Amino acid sequence: MIHIDKVYINGEFVKPHGTKILTLINPDTLEPIGKVTLCDKKDAAYAIKSAKEAFKTFSKTSIKERAEILQRLHDAMSRREEELNAAAIQEYGSPITATRGRTRFAKNSFLTIRNKMNKFKFEQILEDGSKILKAPLGVTAAISPWNANYTHICQKIAPAIAAGCTVVCKPSEYSAIETQILCECFDEAQLPKGVVNIVNGIGEEVGSYIVKHKDIALINFTGSTKVGREISKNAAKMIKRTILELGGKSPNIILDDANLNTAVPNALKIAFSNSGQACHAGSRLFVPESKFELICKMLIESLQKIKIGNIYDEKCYIGPLINQMQFDRVQSYIKSGIEDGAKLLTGGLGKLDGFKGYYTKPTIFIHVKPSMKIAHEEIFGPVLCVFTYKNEEEAIELANDTVYGLAGYVSGGDLQHAKKVAERLFAGWVYINKGVYEGKGVIPHVGAKQSGIGINGIDDYLQFRFIS
Ligand code: NAD
């Protein structure tokens, strides 16, 4: 069993001052797979000091130097791709095919940003000779969730490096093995010392300390809306810049003219992506009242075709939930749906038969009312709520009736019409006639309402200054 007892700060692997130990459990087998020694505030302070020192020189590096670093990071991750996949599967039970996609996306984010940086104007001269200077902001923080831990870290580190900023990163404490491999990649890529510093630790202690620290200029956070709200509040005290990528309760509208043979299986893929532990999960399905019975029948048939378990199998789509806490959380939502009077089309309470790990039954609720907790709170597990609508206006209204605005999905036969409906969904990304979320490599992060703020681009990491 691996014991991660060092952290990567100031370009070296050092023993943390913190002494708390967290045991990492494989959610599929329930076997302990590792231990991590967690950092404390002293370690976070050391990481911030190192990043501050490194900023003095890193902020003055050339675009060419930073482009080379981004390339080296991509190359180092490519060499460790299989190990990163294995760690993510082991640590949070993510099925193999989804894991591979996220790892590719993580390493490619360095090249995507490098290409953007090469075209980026860090200085603009106006007609009257005045100048707009875009200077690196300073020491920045990156805080990531356990689902796609290293993907989020890479997506945050890439624009920071492109802009000439340094980073203190607080990864999810549940993803320590993934983080360890990532740190080894940083080391292999010969990152200048102090440019990226990692502190494994508890969010309320170490994360919160970093957020409140006077030397942190920007906080780039991905995680729940609840924690995002807390971070926002703390950042506001010093008017710090924040980029927040938060939770969702995304709608999926099946229009009257949709091809149900594709729209219904797609609806399940969208809802149960990453075992339902996906921020972009289309967990609210809106179907025409006249097709309700037929769609229910097709949902059950389609679910029977989805492969559950054996997360190393290429066809597996649903794996376990990450831990007991998440399992209990999902169970409590299923319980509340039943108590509030929603009807189970399939699934329900309890563990899925035949599995050892944290497998919850993929669950579909019908007769869900918008006032029910399951209808408007993010569950983060394989639980789908089905609603009926009388006409399209009602469907759009119900779909937008949420505090979230992360993603949206529309299926329809007439593409031009489906596009019009898609444009009326108030969400960051809206996909038409697609069953798989395609990531955000080509576009910036654009979560709306309580799903986020900021675009996670190079601009975010720069201070614009006007010199006339
Ligand atoms: P979480 O909010 O519990 O934790 C996220 C990170 O914040 C962890 O590293 C945690 O240790 C840290 N943290 C906790 N309290 C903190 C505090 N007070 N100050 C600073 N840091 C703190 O989320 P999670 O359970 O790890 O991840 C699941 C959530 O992430 C879901 O809500 C999901 O929708 C969201 N998510 C959003 C996106 C997106 O792109 N919008 C992507 C992935 C996940």
Coordinates of C-alpha atoms and ligand atoms in Angstrom, one line a residue:
M1 CA 0.0 0.0 0.0
I2 CA 1.4 3.3 -1.1
H3 CA 2.0 6.0 1.6
I4 CA 2.2 9.5 0.2
D5 CA 4.2 11.3 2.9
K6 CA 5.7 14.1 0.8
V7 CA 4.3 17.1 -1.0
Y8 CA 5.7 19.1 -3.9
I9 CA 6.6 22.6 -2.7
N10 CA 9.3 24.9 -4.1
G11 CA 10.4 22.4 -6.7
E12 CA 11.0 19.5 -4.3
F13 CA 9.2 16.7 -2.5
V14 CA 9.2 17.6 1.1
K15 CA 7.9 16.1 4.3
P16 CA 4.8 18.1 5.3
H17 CA 4.5 19.7 8.7
G18 CA 1.0 18.3 9.0
T19 CA 0.7 14.9 10.5
K20 CA -3.0 13.8 9.9
I21 CA -3.2 10.7 7.8
L22 CA -6.1 9.8 5.5
T23 CA -6.6 6.3 4.2
L24 CA -7.6 6.0 0.6
I25 CA -10.2 3.3 -0.2
N26 CA -10.9 1.7 -3.6
P27 CA -14.6 2.4 -4.0
D28 CA -15.0 -0.7 -6.2
T29 CA -13.4 -3.3 -4.0
L30 CA -13.5 -1.4 -0.6
E31 CA -9.9 -2.3 -0.1
P32 CA -7.5 0.3 1.4
I33 CA -5.1 1.3 -1.4
G34 CA -3.0 4.0 0.2
K35 CA -2.4 6.6 2.8
V36 CA -1.7 10.3 2.5
T37 CA -0.1 12.6 5.1
L38 CA -2.1 15.8 5.0
C39 CA -0.7 19.2 5.0
D40 CA -1.6 21.9 7.6
K41 CA -1.7 25.7 7.5
K42 CA 2.1 25.9 8.0
D43 CA 2.6 23.9 4.8
A44 CA 0.2 26.1 3.0
A45 CA 2.0 29.2 4.2
Y46 CA 5.3 27.7 2.9
A47 CA 3.7 27.0 -0.5
I48 CA 2.4 30.5 -0.7
K49 CA 5.8 32.0 0.2
S50 CA 7.5 29.8 -2.4
A51 CA 5.1 30.8 -5.1
K52 CA 5.5 34.5 -4.1
E53 CA 9.3 34.2 -4.4
A54 CA 9.0 32.4 -7.7
F55 CA 6.7 35.0 -9.1
K56 CA 9.4 37.6 -9.1
T57 CA 11.3 35.8 -11.9
F58 CA 8.6 33.7 -13.5
S59 CA 6.4 36.8 -14.2
K60 CA 9.3 38.1 -16.4
T61 CA 9.8 35.0 -18.5
S62 CA 9.3 35.2 -22.2
I63 CA 6.4 33.7 -24.1
K64 CA 8.8 31.3 -25.7
E65 CA 10.0 30.0 -22.3
R66 CA 6.5 29.5 -21.1
A67 CA 5.5 27.8 -24.3
E68 CA 8.4 25.3 -23.8
I69 CA 7.2 24.7 -20.2
L70 CA 3.6 24.0 -21.4
Q71 CA 5.0 21.6 -24.0
R72 CA 7.1 19.8 -21.4
L73 CA 4.2 19.4 -19.1
H74 CA 2.1 17.9 -21.9
D75 CA 4.9 15.5 -22.8
A76 CA 5.6 14.5 -19.2
M77 CA 1.9 13.7 -18.7
S78 CA 1.8 11.7 -22.0
R79 CA 4.5 9.5 -20.6
R80 CA 2.5 8.8 -17.4
E81 CA -1.0 8.6 -19.1
E82 CA -1.6 5.0 -18.2
E83 CA -0.6 5.5 -14.6
L84 CA -2.9 8.5 -14.3
N85 CA -5.8 6.4 -15.7
A86 CA -5.1 3.6 -13.3
A87 CA -4.9 6.0 -10.3
A88 CA -8.3 7.6 -11.2
I89 CA -10.0 4.3 -11.6
Q90 CA -8.6 3.0 -8.3
E91 CA -9.3 6.2 -6.4
Y92 CA -12.8 7.0 -7.4
G93 CA -14.0 4.1 -9.5
S94 CA -14.3 6.0 -12.7
P95 CA -15.0 3.6 -15.6
I96 CA -12.0 3.2 -18.0
T97 CA -13.4 4.9 -21.1
A98 CA -14.5 8.0 -19.3
T99 CA -11.1 8.1 -17.5
R100 CA -9.1 7.9 -20.7
G101 CA -11.0 10.9 -22.1
R102 CA -10.4 13.0 -19.1
T103 CA -6.7 12.2 -19.0
R104 CA -6.3 13.1 -22.7
F105 CA -8.2 16.3 -22.1
A106 CA -6.0 17.1 -19.1
K107 CA -2.7 16.8 -20.9
N108 CA -4.0 18.5 -24.0
S109 CA -5.1 21.6 -22.0
F110 CA -1.4 22.6 -21.9
L111 CA -1.2 22.6 -25.7
T112 CA -4.6 24.3 -26.1
I113 CA -3.5 27.1 -23.9
R114 CA 0.0 27.2 -25.4
N115 CA -1.6 27.8 -28.8
K116 CA -3.8 30.5 -27.4
M117 CA -0.9 32.1 -25.7
N118 CA 1.1 32.2 -28.9
K119 CA -1.6 34.4 -30.5
F120 CA -2.3 36.4 -27.4
K121 CA -1.5 40.1 -27.3
F122 CA 0.1 40.9 -23.9
E123 CA 0.5 44.5 -25.0
Q124 CA -1.7 46.6 -27.2
I125 CA -0.7 50.0 -28.6
L126 CA -3.7 52.3 -29.3
E127 CA -3.9 54.9 -32.1
D128 CA -2.8 57.8 -29.9
G129 CA 0.3 55.8 -28.6
S130 CA -1.3 54.8 -25.3
K131 CA -0.8 51.3 -24.2
I132 CA -2.8 48.5 -22.7
L133 CA -0.5 46.4 -20.6
K134 CA -1.6 42.9 -19.5
A135 CA 0.6 41.9 -16.6
P136 CA 0.6 38.7 -14.7
L137 CA -1.7 39.0 -11.7
G138 CA 0.5 37.3 -9.0
V139 CA 0.2 34.1 -6.9
T140 CA -2.9 32.2 -7.7
A141 CA -4.8 29.4 -6.0
A142 CA -6.2 26.3 -7.7
I143 CA -8.7 24.1 -5.7
S144 CA -10.0 21.0 -7.3
P145 CA -12.8 18.4 -6.6
W146 CA -12.2 14.6 -6.6
N147 CA -14.1 14.0 -9.8
A148 CA -11.5 14.7 -12.5
N149 CA -9.0 16.0 -10.0
Y150 CA -6.0 16.2 -12.3
T151 CA -8.1 17.4 -15.2
H152 CA -9.1 20.5 -13.2
I153 CA -5.6 21.1 -11.9
C154 CA -4.2 21.1 -15.4
Q155 CA -6.9 23.3 -16.7
K156 CA -6.1 25.8 -13.9
I157 CA -2.3 25.6 -14.1
A158 CA -2.2 26.0 -17.9
P159 CA -3.6 29.5 -18.1
A160 CA -1.7 30.6 -15.0
I161 CA 1.6 29.5 -16.5
A162 CA 0.7 31.1 -19.9
A163 CA 0.0 34.4 -18.1
G164 CA 3.2 34.2 -16.0
C165 CA 1.5 33.6 -12.7
T166 CA 2.6 31.1 -10.0
V167 CA 0.2 28.6 -8.4
V168 CA -0.6 27.1 -5.0
C169 CA -2.8 24.1 -5.6
K170 CA -5.1 22.4 -3.1
P171 CA -6.2 19.2 -4.8
S172 CA -9.0 17.0 -3.4
E173 CA -7.7 15.0 -0.5
Y174 CA -9.4 12.0 -1.9
S175 CA -7.2 12.1 -5.1
A176 CA -3.8 11.9 -3.5
I177 CA -2.4 9.1 -5.7
E178 CA -3.4 11.0 -8.9
T179 CA -1.9 14.2 -7.5
Q180 CA 1.3 12.4 -6.6
I181 CA 1.8 11.2 -10.2
L182 CA 0.9 14.7 -11.4
C183 CA 3.6 16.2 -9.1
E184 CA 6.1 13.8 -10.5
C185 CA 5.2 15.0 -14.0
F186 CA 5.8 18.6 -12.9
D187 CA 9.1 17.6 -11.6
E188 CA 10.0 15.7 -14.8
A189 CA 8.9 18.7 -16.8
Q190 CA 11.5 20.8 -14.9
L191 CA 9.1 23.4 -13.8
P192 CA 11.0 26.3 -12.3
K193 CA 11.0 25.9 -8.6
G194 CA 8.0 27.4 -6.8
V195 CA 5.9 28.0 -10.0
V196 CA 3.5 25.2 -9.0
N197 CA 3.2 24.1 -5.4
I198 CA 0.9 21.4 -4.1
V199 CA -0.6 21.0 -0.7
N200 CA -2.8 18.0 0.0
G201 CA -5.1 18.9 2.8
I202 CA -8.6 19.3 4.2
G203 CA -10.7 22.0 2.5
E204 CA -12.0 23.7 5.5
E205 CA -8.5 24.0 7.0
V206 CA -5.9 24.3 4.2
G207 CA -8.2 25.4 1.4
S208 CA -9.8 28.1 3.5
Y209 CA -6.4 29.3 4.7
I210 CA -5.2 29.7 1.1
V211 CA -8.4 31.5 0.0
K212 CA -8.0 34.0 2.9
H213 CA -4.3 34.6 2.5
K214 CA -3.3 38.2 1.6
D215 CA -0.7 37.0 -1.0
I216 CA -3.2 35.1 -3.1
A217 CA -4.5 37.3 -5.9
L218 CA -6.9 34.9 -7.6
I219 CA -8.8 31.8 -6.6
N220 CA -9.7 29.3 -9.3
F221 CA -12.1 26.8 -7.8
T222 CA -14.0 23.8 -9.1
G223 CA -16.4 22.1 -6.7
S224 CA -19.8 22.3 -5.1
T225 CA -21.9 25.5 -5.1
K226 CA -22.0 25.3 -1.3
V227 CA -18.2 25.6 -1.0
G228 CA -18.1 28.0 -3.9
R229 CA -20.4 30.3 -2.0
E230 CA -18.1 30.1 1.1
I231 CA -15.0 30.8 -1.1
S232 CA -16.8 33.8 -2.7
K233 CA -17.7 35.2 0.7
N234 CA -14.1 34.9 2.0
A235 CA -12.6 36.3 -1.3
A236 CA -15.0 39.2 -1.2
K237 CA -13.4 40.5 2.0
M238 CA -10.3 41.3 0.0
I239 CA -12.0 41.9 -3.3
K240 CA -10.1 38.9 -4.8
R241 CA -10.7 37.7 -8.2
T242 CA -12.5 34.3 -8.4
I243 CA -13.2 31.8 -11.1
L244 CA -15.8 29.4 -9.9
E245 CA -16.8 26.2 -11.7
L246 CA -19.7 24.8 -9.6
G247 CA -22.5 22.3 -9.5
G248 CA -25.5 21.8 -11.8
K249 CA -28.9 20.3 -12.2
S250 CA -29.0 20.4 -16.0
P251 CA -32.1 20.0 -18.1
N252 CA -32.6 17.7 -21.1
I253 CA -35.6 18.4 -23.3
I254 CA -36.8 15.7 -25.7
L255 CA -38.9 17.7 -28.3
D256 CA -42.0 16.2 -29.8
D257 CA -40.3 15.5 -33.1
A258 CA -37.2 13.9 -31.6
N259 CA -36.0 10.5 -32.8
L260 CA -36.7 8.5 -29.6
N261 CA -34.5 5.7 -30.6
T262 CA -31.5 7.9 -30.1
A263 CA -32.9 10.6 -27.7
V264 CA -33.9 8.1 -25.0
P265 CA -30.6 6.2 -24.8
N266 CA -28.8 9.5 -25.0
A267 CA -30.9 10.8 -22.1
L268 CA -29.5 8.0 -19.9
K269 CA -26.0 8.5 -21.0
I270 CA -26.2 12.2 -20.2
A271 CA -27.8 11.6 -16.8
F272 CA -25.5 8.7 -15.7
S273 CA -22.3 10.0 -17.2
N274 CA -19.4 9.2 -14.8
S275 CA -21.8 7.2 -12.7
G276 CA -23.9 10.3 -12.3
Q277 CA -20.9 12.0 -10.6
A278 CA -20.6 14.6 -13.3
C279 CA -21.2 18.3 -12.9
H280 CA -22.8 18.5 -16.4
A281 CA -25.1 15.5 -15.8
G282 CA -28.5 16.0 -17.5
S283 CA -30.4 15.0 -14.4
R284 CA -33.8 16.6 -15.2
L285 CA -35.5 15.0 -18.3
F286 CA -38.5 16.8 -19.9
V287 CA -40.7 14.7 -22.2
P288 CA -43.9 15.5 -24.1
E289 CA -46.9 14.5 -22.1
S290 CA -48.3 12.5 -25.1
K291 CA -45.2 10.4 -25.3
F292 CA -44.7 9.8 -21.5
E293 CA -45.7 6.1 -21.4
L294 CA -43.7 5.2 -24.5
I295 CA -40.6 7.1 -23.2
C296 CA -40.8 5.4 -19.8
K297 CA -40.9 2.0 -21.5
M298 CA -37.9 2.9 -23.6
L299 CA -36.0 4.3 -20.6
I300 CA -36.2 0.9 -18.9
E301 CA -35.2 -1.0 -22.0
S302 CA -32.3 1.4 -22.6
L303 CA -31.1 1.1 -19.0
Q304 CA -31.0 -2.7 -19.3
K305 CA -28.4 -2.2 -22.1
I306 CA -26.1 0.0 -20.0
K307 CA -23.2 -1.9 -18.6
I308 CA -22.8 -1.5 -14.8
G309 CA -19.7 -2.5 -12.9
N310 CA -16.3 -4.0 -13.9
I311 CA -14.9 -0.6 -14.4
Y312 CA -11.9 -1.9 -16.4
D313 CA -14.3 -3.2 -19.1
E314 CA -14.4 -0.9 -22.1
K315 CA -18.2 -1.1 -22.2
C316 CA -18.7 -0.2 -18.5
Y317 CA -20.7 3.0 -18.2
I318 CA -21.7 3.1 -14.5
G319 CA -19.2 2.3 -11.6
P320 CA -19.4 2.9 -7.9
L321 CA -19.8 6.2 -6.1
I322 CA -16.6 7.5 -4.6
N323 CA -17.1 6.8 -0.9
Q324 CA -19.5 6.0 1.9
M325 CA -20.3 9.7 2.3
Q326 CA -21.3 10.1 -1.3
F327 CA -23.3 6.8 -1.2
D328 CA -25.2 7.9 1.9
R329 CA -25.8 11.3 0.3
V330 CA -27.3 9.7 -2.9
Q331 CA -29.4 7.3 -0.7
S332 CA -30.8 10.2 1.3
Y333 CA -32.0 11.9 -1.9
I334 CA -33.6 8.7 -3.1
K335 CA -35.3 8.4 0.2
S336 CA -36.5 12.0 0.1
G337 CA -37.9 11.5 -3.4
I338 CA -39.9 8.5 -2.2
E339 CA -41.1 10.3 0.9
D340 CA -42.1 13.4 -1.2
G341 CA -44.3 11.2 -3.4
A342 CA -42.3 10.8 -6.6
K343 CA -42.7 7.4 -8.2
L344 CA -39.9 5.0 -8.9
L345 CA -39.8 3.9 -12.5
T346 CA -36.7 1.8 -11.6
G347 CA -34.0 1.6 -9.0
G348 CA -34.6 2.8 -5.4
L349 CA -32.9 2.5 -2.1
G350 CA -30.1 0.1 -1.2
K351 CA -26.9 -1.3 -2.7
L352 CA -27.0 -2.8 -6.1
D353 CA -27.1 -6.6 -5.8
G354 CA -23.9 -8.5 -6.6
F355 CA -21.5 -5.6 -6.0
K356 CA -19.1 -5.1 -3.1
G357 CA -18.3 -1.5 -3.6
Y358 CA -20.4 1.7 -3.3
Y359 CA -22.8 0.9 -6.0
T360 CA -26.2 2.6 -5.8
K361 CA -29.0 1.4 -8.0
P362 CA -29.4 3.6 -11.1
T363 CA -32.7 5.3 -10.3
I364 CA -35.4 6.9 -12.4
F365 CA -38.1 8.9 -10.8
I366 CA -41.4 9.9 -12.5
H367 CA -44.2 12.1 -11.3
V368 CA -41.6 14.5 -9.9
K369 CA -42.9 17.9 -8.9
P370 CA -40.6 21.0 -9.2
S371 CA -41.0 21.7 -5.5
M372 CA -39.4 18.3 -4.5
K373 CA -35.8 18.3 -3.2
I374 CA -34.8 15.8 -5.9
A375 CA -36.1 18.1 -8.6
H376 CA -33.9 21.1 -7.8
E377 CA -30.9 20.0 -5.8
E378 CA -27.7 18.4 -7.3
I379 CA -27.6 14.7 -6.3
F380 CA -24.3 13.8 -7.9
G381 CA -25.2 10.1 -8.5
P382 CA -27.1 8.1 -11.1
V383 CA -30.6 9.5 -10.3
L384 CA -32.7 10.9 -13.1
C385 CA -36.0 12.9 -12.6
V386 CA -38.5 12.8 -15.4
F387 CA -41.0 15.6 -15.9
T388 CA -43.8 15.9 -18.5
Y389 CA -44.7 19.1 -20.4
K390 CA -47.8 20.1 -22.3
N391 CA -46.1 22.4 -24.8
E392 CA -42.6 23.7 -25.6
E393 CA -43.0 27.0 -23.8
E394 CA -43.7 25.1 -20.6
A395 CA -40.7 22.8 -21.2
I396 CA -38.4 25.7 -21.6
E397 CA -39.8 27.5 -18.6
L398 CA -39.5 24.4 -16.4
A399 CA -36.0 23.7 -17.7
N400 CA -34.8 27.2 -16.8
D401 CA -36.5 27.1 -13.4
T402 CA -33.3 26.3 -11.5
V403 CA -30.6 28.2 -9.6
Y404 CA -28.1 26.4 -11.7
G405 CA -27.0 27.0 -15.3
L406 CA -24.2 24.7 -16.2
A407 CA -25.3 22.6 -19.1
G408 CA -28.4 21.9 -21.2
Y409 CA -29.5 19.3 -23.8
V410 CA -32.1 19.3 -26.5
S411 CA -33.2 16.5 -28.8
G412 CA -35.3 17.3 -31.9
G413 CA -35.9 16.2 -35.5
D414 CA -35.9 19.7 -37.0
L415 CA -32.4 20.9 -36.2
Q416 CA -33.1 24.5 -36.9
H417 CA -36.0 24.4 -34.5
A418 CA -34.0 22.5 -31.9
K419 CA -31.3 25.2 -32.1
K420 CA -33.9 27.9 -31.3
V421 CA -34.9 25.9 -28.2
A422 CA -31.3 25.4 -27.3
E423 CA -30.6 29.1 -27.4
R424 CA -33.4 29.7 -25.0
L425 CA -31.9 27.5 -22.3
F426 CA -30.0 29.6 -19.9
A427 CA -26.9 27.5 -19.4
G428 CA -23.2 27.6 -20.2
W429 CA -23.1 24.7 -22.7
V430 CA -26.1 23.4 -24.6
Y431 CA -25.8 20.3 -26.7
I432 CA -28.2 19.3 -29.5
N433 CA -28.9 15.7 -30.4
K434 CA -25.8 14.5 -28.5
G435 CA -25.4 11.8 -25.9
V436 CA -22.0 12.7 -24.7
Y437 CA -20.7 15.8 -23.1
E438 CA -17.7 16.9 -25.1
G439 CA -15.7 18.8 -22.6
K440 CA -14.7 22.4 -22.8
G441 CA -11.3 22.3 -24.5
V442 CA -12.3 24.6 -27.3
I443 CA -14.4 27.0 -25.3
P444 CA -13.9 28.7 -22.0
H445 CA -15.7 27.8 -18.9
V446 CA -19.1 29.5 -19.0
G447 CA -21.3 28.2 -16.1
A448 CA -24.3 30.5 -15.6
K449 CA -26.2 31.5 -12.5
Q450 CA -25.0 29.6 -9.4
S451 CA -23.0 27.2 -11.6
G452 CA -20.1 29.6 -11.8
I453 CA -18.3 32.8 -12.6
G454 CA -15.4 33.6 -14.9
I455 CA -14.1 31.9 -18.0
N456 CA -10.8 30.3 -17.0
G457 CA -8.8 31.9 -19.8
I458 CA -5.5 33.6 -19.9
D459 CA -7.2 37.0 -19.5
D460 CA -8.4 36.0 -16.0
Y461 CA -4.8 35.7 -14.9
L462 CA -3.8 39.1 -16.1
Q463 CA -4.1 42.6 -14.7
F464 CA -5.0 45.0 -17.5
R465 CA -3.4 48.4 -17.1
F466 CA -3.9 51.5 -19.2
I467 CA -0.8 53.7 -19.8
S468 CA -1.3 56.9 -21.6
Ligands
NAD1 P1 -16.4 20.2 -2.7 O1 -17.0 21.5 -3.0 O2 -16.8 19.5 -1.5 O3 -14.8 20.3 -2.7 C1 -14.0 20.8 -3.7 C2 -12.7 21.2 -3.2 O4 -12.8 22.3 -2.3 C3 -11.9 20.1 -2.4 O5 -10.6 20.2 -2.7 C4 -12.2 20.5 -1.0 O6 -11.2 20.0 -0.1 C5 -12.1 22.0 -1.1 N1 -12.8 22.7 0.0 C6 -13.8 22.3 0.8 N2 -14.2 23.3 1.7 C7 -13.4 24.4 1.4 C8 -13.3 25.7 1.9 N3 -14.1 26.1 2.9 N4 -12.4 26.5 1.4 C9 -11.6 26.1 0.4 N5 -11.6 24.9 -0.2 C10 -12.5 24.0 0.3 O7 -16.7 19.3 -4.0 P2 -16.4 17.8 -4.3 O8 -17.3 16.9 -3.6 O9 -14.9 17.5 -4.2 O10 -16.8 17.7 -5.9 C11 -18.1 17.6 -6.4 C12 -18.7 18.9 -6.8 O11 -17.9 19.6 -7.7 C13 -20.1 18.8 -7.4 O12 -20.9 19.8 -6.9 C14 -19.8 19.1 -8.9 O13 -20.9 19.5 -9.6 C15 -18.7 20.1 -8.8 N6 -17.9 20.1 -10.1 C16 -18.1 21.1 -10.9 C17 -17.4 21.2 -12.2 C18 -17.6 22.3 -13.2 O14 -16.9 22.3 -14.1 N7 -18.6 23.2 -13.0 C19 -16.6 20.1 -12.5 C20 -16.4 19.0 -11.6 C21 -17.1 19.1 -10.4

